[in-house]
Coordinates of C-alpha atoms and ligand atoms in Angstrom, one line a residue:
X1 CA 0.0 0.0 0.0
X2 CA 1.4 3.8 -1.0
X3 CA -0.2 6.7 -0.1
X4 CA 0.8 9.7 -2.5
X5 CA 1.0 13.6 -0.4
X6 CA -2.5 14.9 -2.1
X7 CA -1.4 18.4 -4.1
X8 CA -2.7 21.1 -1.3
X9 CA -0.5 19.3 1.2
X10 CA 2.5 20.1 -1.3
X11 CA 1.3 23.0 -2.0
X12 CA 2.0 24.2 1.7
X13 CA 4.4 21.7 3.0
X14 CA 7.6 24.0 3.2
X15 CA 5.5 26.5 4.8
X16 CA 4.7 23.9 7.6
X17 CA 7.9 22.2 8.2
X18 CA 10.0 25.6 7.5
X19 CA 8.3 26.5 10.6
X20 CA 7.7 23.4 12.5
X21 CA 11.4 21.5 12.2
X22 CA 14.1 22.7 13.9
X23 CA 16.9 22.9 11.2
X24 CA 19.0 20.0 13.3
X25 CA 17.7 17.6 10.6
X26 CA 19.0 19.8 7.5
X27 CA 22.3 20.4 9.5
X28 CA 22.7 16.6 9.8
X29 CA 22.0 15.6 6.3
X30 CA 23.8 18.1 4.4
X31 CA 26.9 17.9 6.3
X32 CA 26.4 13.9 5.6
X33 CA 26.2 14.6 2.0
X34 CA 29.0 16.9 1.9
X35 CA 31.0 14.3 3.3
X36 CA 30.4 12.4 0.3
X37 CA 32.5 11.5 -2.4
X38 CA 30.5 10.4 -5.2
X39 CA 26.6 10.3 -5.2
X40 CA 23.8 10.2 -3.1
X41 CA 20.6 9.3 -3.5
X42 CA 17.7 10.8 -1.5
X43 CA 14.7 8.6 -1.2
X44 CA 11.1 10.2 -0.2
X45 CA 12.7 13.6 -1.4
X46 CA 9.7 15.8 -1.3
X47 CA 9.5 19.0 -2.3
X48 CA 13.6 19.2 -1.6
X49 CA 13.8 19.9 2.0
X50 CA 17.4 19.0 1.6
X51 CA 17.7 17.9 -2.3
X52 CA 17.7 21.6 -3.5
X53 CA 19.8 23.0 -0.7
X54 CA 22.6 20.1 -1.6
X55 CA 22.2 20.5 -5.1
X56 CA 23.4 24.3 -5.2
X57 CA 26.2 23.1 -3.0
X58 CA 27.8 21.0 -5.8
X59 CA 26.2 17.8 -4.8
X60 CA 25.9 14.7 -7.1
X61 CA 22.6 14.2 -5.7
X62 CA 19.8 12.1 -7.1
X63 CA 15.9 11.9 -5.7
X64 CA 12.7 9.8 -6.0
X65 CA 9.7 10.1 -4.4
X66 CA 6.6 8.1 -4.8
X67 CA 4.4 11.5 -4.9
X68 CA 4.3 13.5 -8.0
X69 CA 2.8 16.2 -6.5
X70 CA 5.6 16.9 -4.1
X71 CA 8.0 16.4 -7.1
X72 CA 6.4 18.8 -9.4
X73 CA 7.3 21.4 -6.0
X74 CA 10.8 20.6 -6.3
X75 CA 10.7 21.4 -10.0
X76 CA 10.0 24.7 -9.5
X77 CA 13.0 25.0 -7.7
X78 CA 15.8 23.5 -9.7
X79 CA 16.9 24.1 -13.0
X80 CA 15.3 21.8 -16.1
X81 CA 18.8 20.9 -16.5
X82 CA 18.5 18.9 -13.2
X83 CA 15.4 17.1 -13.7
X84 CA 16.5 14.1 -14.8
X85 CA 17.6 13.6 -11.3
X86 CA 14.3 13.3 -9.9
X87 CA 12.1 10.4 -10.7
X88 CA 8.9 9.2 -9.3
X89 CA 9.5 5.6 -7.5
X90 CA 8.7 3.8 -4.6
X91 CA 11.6 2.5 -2.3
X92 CA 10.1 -1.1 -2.1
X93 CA 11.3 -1.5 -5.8
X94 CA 13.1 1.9 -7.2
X95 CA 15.6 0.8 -10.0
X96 CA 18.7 3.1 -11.1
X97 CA 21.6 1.6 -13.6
X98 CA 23.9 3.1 -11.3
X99 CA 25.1 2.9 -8.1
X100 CA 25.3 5.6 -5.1
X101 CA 27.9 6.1 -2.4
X102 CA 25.5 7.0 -0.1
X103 CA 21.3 6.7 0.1
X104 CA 19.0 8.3 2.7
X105 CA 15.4 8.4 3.6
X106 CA 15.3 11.8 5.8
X107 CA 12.1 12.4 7.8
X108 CA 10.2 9.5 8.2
X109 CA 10.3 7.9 4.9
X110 CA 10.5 4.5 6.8
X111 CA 6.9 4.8 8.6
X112 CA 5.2 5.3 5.5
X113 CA 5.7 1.3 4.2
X114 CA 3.5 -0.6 6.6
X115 CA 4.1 -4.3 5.9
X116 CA 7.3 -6.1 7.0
X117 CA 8.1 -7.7 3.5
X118 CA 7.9 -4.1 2.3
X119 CA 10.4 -2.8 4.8
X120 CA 12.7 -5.4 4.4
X121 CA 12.8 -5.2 -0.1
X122 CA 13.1 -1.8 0.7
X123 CA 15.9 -1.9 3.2
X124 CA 17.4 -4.7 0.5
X125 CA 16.7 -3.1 -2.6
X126 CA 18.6 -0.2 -1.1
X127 CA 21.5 -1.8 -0.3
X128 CA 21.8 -3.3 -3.8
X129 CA 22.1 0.3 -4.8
X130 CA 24.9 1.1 -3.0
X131 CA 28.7 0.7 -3.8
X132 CA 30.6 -1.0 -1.0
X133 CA 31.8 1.1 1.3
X134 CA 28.3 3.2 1.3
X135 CA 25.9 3.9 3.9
X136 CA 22.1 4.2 4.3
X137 CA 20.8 6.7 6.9
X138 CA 16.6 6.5 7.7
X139 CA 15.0 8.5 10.8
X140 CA 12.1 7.5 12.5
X141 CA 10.7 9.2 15.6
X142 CA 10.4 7.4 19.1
X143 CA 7.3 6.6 20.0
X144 CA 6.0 8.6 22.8
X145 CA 3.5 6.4 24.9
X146 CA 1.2 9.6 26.3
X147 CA 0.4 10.3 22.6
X148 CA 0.3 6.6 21.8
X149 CA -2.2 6.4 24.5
X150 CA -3.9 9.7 24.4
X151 CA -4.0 10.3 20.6
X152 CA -4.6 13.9 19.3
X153 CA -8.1 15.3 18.8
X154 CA -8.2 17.9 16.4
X155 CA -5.5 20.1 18.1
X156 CA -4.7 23.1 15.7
X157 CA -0.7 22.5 15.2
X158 CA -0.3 25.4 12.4
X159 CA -1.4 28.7 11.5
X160 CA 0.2 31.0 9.0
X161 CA -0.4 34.4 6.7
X162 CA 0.2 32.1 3.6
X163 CA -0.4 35.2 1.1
X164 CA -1.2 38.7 2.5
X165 CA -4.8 39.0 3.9
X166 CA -5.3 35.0 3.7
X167 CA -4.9 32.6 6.4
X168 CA -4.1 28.7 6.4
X169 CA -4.5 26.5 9.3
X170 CA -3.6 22.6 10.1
X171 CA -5.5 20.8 13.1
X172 CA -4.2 17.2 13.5
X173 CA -5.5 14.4 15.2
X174 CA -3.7 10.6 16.0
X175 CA -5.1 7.3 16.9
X176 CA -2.7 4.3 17.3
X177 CA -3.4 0.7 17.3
X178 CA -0.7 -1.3 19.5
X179 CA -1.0 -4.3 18.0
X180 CA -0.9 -3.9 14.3
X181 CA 1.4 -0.1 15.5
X182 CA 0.1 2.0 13.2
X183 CA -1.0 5.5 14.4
X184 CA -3.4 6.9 11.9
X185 CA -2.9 10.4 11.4
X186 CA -5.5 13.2 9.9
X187 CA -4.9 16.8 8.5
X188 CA -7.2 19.1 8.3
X189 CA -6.4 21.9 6.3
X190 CA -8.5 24.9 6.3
X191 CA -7.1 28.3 4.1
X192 CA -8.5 31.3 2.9
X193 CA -9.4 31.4 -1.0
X194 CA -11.0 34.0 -3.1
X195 CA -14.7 32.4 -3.3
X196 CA -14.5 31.9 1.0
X197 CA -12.7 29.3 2.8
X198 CA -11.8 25.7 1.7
X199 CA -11.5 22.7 3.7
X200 CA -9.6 19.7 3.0
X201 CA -9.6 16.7 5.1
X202 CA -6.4 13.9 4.4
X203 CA -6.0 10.8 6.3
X204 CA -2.5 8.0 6.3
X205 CA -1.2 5.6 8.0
X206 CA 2.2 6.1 9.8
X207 CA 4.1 2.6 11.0
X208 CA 5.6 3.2 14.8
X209 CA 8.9 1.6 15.7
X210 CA 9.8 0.7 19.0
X211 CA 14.3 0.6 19.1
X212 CA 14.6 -3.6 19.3
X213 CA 12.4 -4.0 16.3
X214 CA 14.6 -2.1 14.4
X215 CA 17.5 -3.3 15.4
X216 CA 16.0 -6.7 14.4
X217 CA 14.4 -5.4 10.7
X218 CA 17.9 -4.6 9.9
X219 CA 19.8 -7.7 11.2
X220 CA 17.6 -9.0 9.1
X221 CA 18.2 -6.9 5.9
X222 CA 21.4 -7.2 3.9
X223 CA 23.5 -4.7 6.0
X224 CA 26.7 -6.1 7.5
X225 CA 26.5 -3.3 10.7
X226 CA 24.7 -0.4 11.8
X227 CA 24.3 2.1 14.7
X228 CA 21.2 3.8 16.1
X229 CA 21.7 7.4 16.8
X230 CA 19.5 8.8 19.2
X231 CA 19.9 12.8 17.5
X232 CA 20.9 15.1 14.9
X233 CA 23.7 16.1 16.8
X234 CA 25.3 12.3 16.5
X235 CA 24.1 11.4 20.0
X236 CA 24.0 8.0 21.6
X237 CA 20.7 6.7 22.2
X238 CA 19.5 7.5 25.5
X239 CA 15.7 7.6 27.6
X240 CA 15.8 11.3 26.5
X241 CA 16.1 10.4 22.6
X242 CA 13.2 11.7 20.7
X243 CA 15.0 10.1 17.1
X244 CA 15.9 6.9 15.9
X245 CA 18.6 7.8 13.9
X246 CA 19.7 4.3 11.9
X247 CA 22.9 4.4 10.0
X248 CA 23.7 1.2 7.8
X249 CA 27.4 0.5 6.4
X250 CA 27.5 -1.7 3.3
X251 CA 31.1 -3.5 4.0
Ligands
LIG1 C1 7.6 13.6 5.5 S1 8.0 13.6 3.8 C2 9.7 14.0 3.8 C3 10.2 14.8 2.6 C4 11.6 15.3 2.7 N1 12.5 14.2 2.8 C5 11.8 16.3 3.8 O1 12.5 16.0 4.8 O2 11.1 17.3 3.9 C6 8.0 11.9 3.3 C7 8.1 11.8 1.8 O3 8.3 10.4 1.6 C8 7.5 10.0 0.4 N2 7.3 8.6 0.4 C9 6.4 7.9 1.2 N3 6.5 6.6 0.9 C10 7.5 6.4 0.0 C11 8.0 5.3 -0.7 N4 7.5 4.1 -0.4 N5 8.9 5.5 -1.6 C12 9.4 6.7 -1.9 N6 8.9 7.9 -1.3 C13 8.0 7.7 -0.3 C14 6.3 10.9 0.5 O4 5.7 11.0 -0.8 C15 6.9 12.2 1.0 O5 7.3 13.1 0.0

């Protein structure tokens, strides 16, 4: 199952996340991909978060994404000279003639593919990708039990001037299912248009992880080693971690 980012999500995304993310994130994954020699490819890419910003910077950076409408963001911020480096494909079975140096998945790429089968061919596929020596680096957040518990009811989590005179508000509410841990998460976007205001209501699953699982998906995988970061700063995991930070090494 893939869910694709409907087009008035894109449309305000890097209005959201400009405001909601602290820049640790961007700090982590561009000094990662500076450190790169060779190529990188960023899976789940958006509307270039990170892609555009490492792209300017000299980067050989390539992108996919399984939602056009995110993509077709990221256009309008590159040259057309650079969009053959961004295609449309899914992680469980993206295919590229070439191989990276590094690939990662910033921003919780990972809790988008719900079944096991489909995190494990895409952990595999992506190390098939890689040249030895690479790495793969994926984030997922820990769960926090309150909210696991609790859920969120409607709580309004943004609210911006998106255009002089016109408003745009998010409210989001969560419930989780232990057993099969998926949280399901709605948007509801309300923002002022000419004709009055319109409302939009967009619903997705988002797979939880809890640290051993991980640890156990990626034994699993292909990867000879890996370590689980517990922040952007390159932190050890602690009970204070908010991240799961997992960085693979193809030997
Ligand atoms: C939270 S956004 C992160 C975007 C960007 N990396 C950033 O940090 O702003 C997650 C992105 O992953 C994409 N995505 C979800 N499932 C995917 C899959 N199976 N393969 C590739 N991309 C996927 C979504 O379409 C979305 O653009």
């Amino acid at each position: 199952m893939t869910i694709e980012y409907p087009d008035y999500f894109a449309r305000f995304y890097d209005m959201i996340y400009d405001q909601m993310r602290d820049k640790t994130d961007h700090t982590f994954f561009l000094d990662e991909i500076k450190s790169t020699r060779g190529s990188v490819l960023e899976i789940g890419t958006g509307t270039g978060r990170f892609f555009s910003d490492a792209l300017k910077q000299g980067a050989d950076i390539y992108g996919i994404d399984i939602s056009s409408s995110m993509l077709d963001v990221l256009k309008h911020k590159i040259g057309k000279e650079e969009h053959h480096r961004i295609s449309v494909q899914n992680m469980i079975d993206f295919k590229f003639d070439f191989k990276f140096d590094m690939i990662i998945a910033p921003f919780r790429v990972m809790m988008h593919i719900i079944e096991k089968k489909d995190q494990l061919n895409a952990i595999n596929n992506v190390y098939r990708h890689l040249r030895p020596g690479g790495k793969f680096i994926f984030d997922v957040f820990k769960p926090d039990l309150k909210l696991l518990l609790n859920g969120l009811k409607n709580v309004k989590d943004f609210e911006s001037e998106y255009e002089p005179g016109k408003q745009f508000r998010r409210y989001t509410s969560t419930k989780s299912d232990l057993v099969s841990q998926v949280t399901m998460v709605t948007f509801s976007f309300k923002w002022d248009e000419e004709m009055g205001t319109r409302s939009e209501d967009w619903s997705f699953p988002f797979r939880f992880f809890f640290r051993y699982e991980l640890e156990h998906l990626v034994e699993r995988s292909n990867f000879e080693n890996y370590k689980i970061l517990g922040d952007f700063h390159g932190g050890e995991l602690s009970e204070y971690s908010k991240e799961f930070i997992v960085v693979c090494n193809k030997t």
